[in-house]
């Protein structure tokens, strides 16, 4: 059927020209295409010789002969050169096909068809390229017409779907792809036909007959146009991207795993708490890695046992410390979680709650993983079982938690049905997560163990029981830091010195951990040793400074040598110090309080100053000269001596009490002073036992050291009763003492000692006071003035020291636990005048008898007749030694000084003999033939303790006697004397 349509097919791509030759060989017809090809119009070409009109001049002779042959009635095809239009010197080449013909008169003519040879060569190249693409390209090509049916596909496309290439003609997308994917492809082809905009990298999913695996393709579509520009169809390029997609998924998995590992590194191990670390692991894993997870740790390791029974075979008890789920609200019995039945009927499967202790059966995957330290992959159960027994799970990874070749627990990662099962890469990731968490948990366990050991060591080095001191009421608190920080080196101590004096010590070793606790113990031991040598506070700190510098020194080099320290600190070639010794620095405040004179001497080594609260006044920081910290060396320490009024409150403390991240040191000191100035009302009666202060840090109990409470005497203190309770003591008269010193002897006047009438107390001796019922041998303490002109103590001093300590801690609120806290508080209660007997005797032989008489009368006044004989004998020995050896080494101008005898009564009886001698007495064992040398041996046998100490003008020799208890038998001085021979 005839129809009018634009030309198509091959003629749109090549120029085909036609012309006719008459019987005479001249051009009779000339087509429009011929005019375009040869550049001659019909007027110029008709009637002319084709050789003359078209060919170059040098080829015309051969052309005339060929034209004459063409009119002989034979067909001919050949290449004919021609002049290119618009270029006089140009030359083209055309392929001409000559077909003989005749006129109606029978004359021979010819019809010539000419094609430019360049167009033919280009078309051949295009066809060859097209054939190569369709036949040799590894990429699939297909062409479809405007009706969406395929016109042609190449061999690669045909191979993918398993059909010969010829069978794809007329195939629709629905014949190759699933319905949904085919609809997407058809819509895309229509869109390209209508708009002309190409579609690139369109993903398609389908199956191929040659493989059961789902394949993925990337399709690009573009519209095809004919020679006239008319759309004639759509071409498609398809690439199999299944491998690429698999690689992308693997890369995404790797990126996800790296992200999880990065998150694990940032989020796991932020705390030293075991349970918190386990929860951090599950926060990272759920739901990013799995749907359910649980962590079990060995119960023995949690409680501090290094090798709990059953650790090797996996049968040891475990505790569920953490559980997380993205699909359920409560725990699920994942795989064989069992524990012993309460009724003793064996093991049974049940969900394990967080915090519950359980065991895994020996043949379970979990126990096997614990035994072998290898990961176990357990597939889910079938759907016929109940969900409570794990039927909802797809698979589970049972991963042992191994740290430093030690299994510390187990973690289970589970995925539910519908999720992808765990692969090799997931298993490796689970092992890495568990290993990181295991190291953090083991670090926390080791830190907890070291923290507990350091804390035990530190507490064992603190004063045990209730510190007691003559003339002081003591209360103290020690609060360790929390488990997140290491133990510090804070310490305090209350040391009883001869002469009813007391040393108060508070120090802080810089640094944390077990080393700081050990250094603290060494310094505390050194302080007690130096204190018992009765050295001055500044001398004690100087010796401590040398000891602290020697703590971190290795080898035998002397730390006291500046040249040696400079040699050790000399840098090497790289500018680094070669000193490998560890530096120990500490701060310390050391105070010695004399209960007789109420004078206290302070020395400070870089520590915070003590706080003093006098009756009726505000708390103030004492201006104690601050020295360098212990361990620095090279600087002397200064002393400050003050007289403390009766009832004054003295507080020594460490920086953890007043300094934290929340407030500056000055603010903390101000709050501390305010808390001491206005303490809380007492909440306990005097004499009641103070309960242990509850912990102010998580997981630790505050160590509290009790003070000696006032009121009735506690059973732990030996009774001072030696006979029936007396309601009053015999009156005593006072008068001038020998050599102008008032005598405190009671009873009739001693020969040679004029009597004196009652008068005011001796200056420097505090007024008397009473704290409880009077017992025999203990002078009564009636309330009296606290200080001259001070009036009665304010109401705040009626609160017990325990209440004041609690009030200080509650006010400062040291809940941060950043540092240890040591608080030592002492209330001044000077020794009453009735408890002191003080005499000065001339340096002559008669003073021995006088001293015995004074001592006996004073003991009778105190109701201590049971100690009179022994005390009289020992006083005689000490005074005799003072007369015989008291002037050895004394300059002539100081010889003849008086001998001083002093008796002190508090919890014990102390006798002191003062002389101007500089040589300290030395106890030795006398031989059988020696007439002397047994005096100090006798003193050591009959007294509780004895010793000597230096004084500014000589020495003091003293002995101490325990007060007699009811029914106790006193040592026989005669038997002791005879035992020396």
Tab-separated table of N, CA and C in Angstrom, residues 275 279 282 293-296 319-324 330-331 350-358:
chain	number	residue	atom	x	y	z
A	275	UNK	N	30.450	-3.645	86.368
A	275	UNK	CA	29.114	-3.694	85.807
A	275	UNK	C	28.920	-2.593	84.765
A	279	UNK	N	27.897	-3.057	80.782
A	279	UNK	CA	26.757	-2.356	80.154
A	279	UNK	C	27.214	-1.517	78.963
A	282	UNK	N	27.394	-3.732	75.913
A	282	UNK	CA	26.085	-4.027	75.326
A	282	UNK	C	25.477	-2.800	74.668
A	293	UNK	N	21.886	-9.463	73.818
A	293	UNK	CA	23.240	-9.735	74.291
A	293	UNK	C	23.211	-9.828	75.805
A	294	UNK	N	24.124	-10.620	76.349
A	294	UNK	CA	24.236	-10.792	77.801
A	294	UNK	C	25.702	-10.999	78.136
A	295	UNK	N	26.089	-10.540	79.323
A	295	UNK	CA	27.461	-10.658	79.803
A	295	UNK	C	27.435	-11.369	81.147
A	296	UNK	N	28.251	-12.430	81.255
A	296	UNK	CA	28.426	-13.173	82.503
A	296	UNK	C	29.895	-13.097	82.897
A	319	UNK	N	28.137	-14.718	87.296
A	319	UNK	CA	27.082	-13.770	87.655
A	319	UNK	C	26.709	-12.957	86.426
A	320	UNK	N	25.419	-12.893	86.145
A	320	UNK	CA	24.929	-12.087	85.023
A	320	UNK	C	24.989	-10.614	85.434
A	321	UNK	N	25.896	-9.895	84.793
A	321	UNK	CA	26.124	-8.500	85.169
A	321	UNK	C	25.438	-7.516	84.238
A	322	UNK	N	25.036	-7.963	83.038
A	322	UNK	CA	24.393	-7.018	82.117
A	322	UNK	C	23.579	-7.805	81.093
A	323	UNK	N	22.478	-7.215	80.646
A	323	UNK	CA	21.633	-7.787	79.601
A	323	UNK	C	21.011	-6.638	78.825
A	324	UNK	N	20.937	-6.804	77.495
A	324	UNK	CA	20.331	-5.780	76.643
A	324	UNK	C	19.575	-6.471	75.522
A	330	UNK	N	12.458	-8.393	78.782
A	330	UNK	CA	13.083	-9.128	79.869
A	330	UNK	C	14.065	-10.146	79.348
A	331	UNK	N	14.776	-10.809	80.241
A	331	UNK	CA	15.758	-11.814	79.834
A	331	UNK	C	15.106	-13.001	79.145
A	350	UNK	N	16.136	-21.835	82.711
A	350	UNK	CA	15.286	-20.710	83.078
A	350	UNK	C	16.006	-19.428	82.676
A	351	UNK	N	15.274	-18.348	82.448
A	351	UNK	CA	15.942	-17.074	82.172
A	351	UNK	C	16.748	-16.612	83.381
A	352	UNK	N	17.923	-16.107	83.122
A	352	UNK	CA	18.806	-15.634	84.184
A	352	UNK	C	18.626	-14.134	84.324
A	353	UNK	N	18.318	-13.703	85.517
A	353	UNK	CA	18.142	-12.293	85.773
A	353	UNK	C	19.491	-11.613	85.989
A	354	UNK	N	19.532	-10.316	85.758
A	354	UNK	CA	20.757	-9.551	85.994
A	354	UNK	C	21.065	-9.562	87.486
A	355	UNK	N	22.305	-9.876	87.812
A	355	UNK	CA	22.724	-9.987	89.192
A	355	UNK	C	22.633	-11.379	89.760
A	356	UNK	N	22.062	-12.323	89.017
A	356	UNK	CA	21.879	-13.679	89.511
A	356	UNK	C	23.125	-14.516	89.235
A	357	UNK	N	23.425	-15.398	90.152
A	357	UNK	CA	24.563	-16.309	90.027
A	357	UNK	C	24.047	-17.635	89.469
A	358	UNK	N	24.735	-18.196	88.476
A	358	UNK	CA	24.284	-19.420	87.817
A	358	UNK	C	25.493	-20.187	87.292
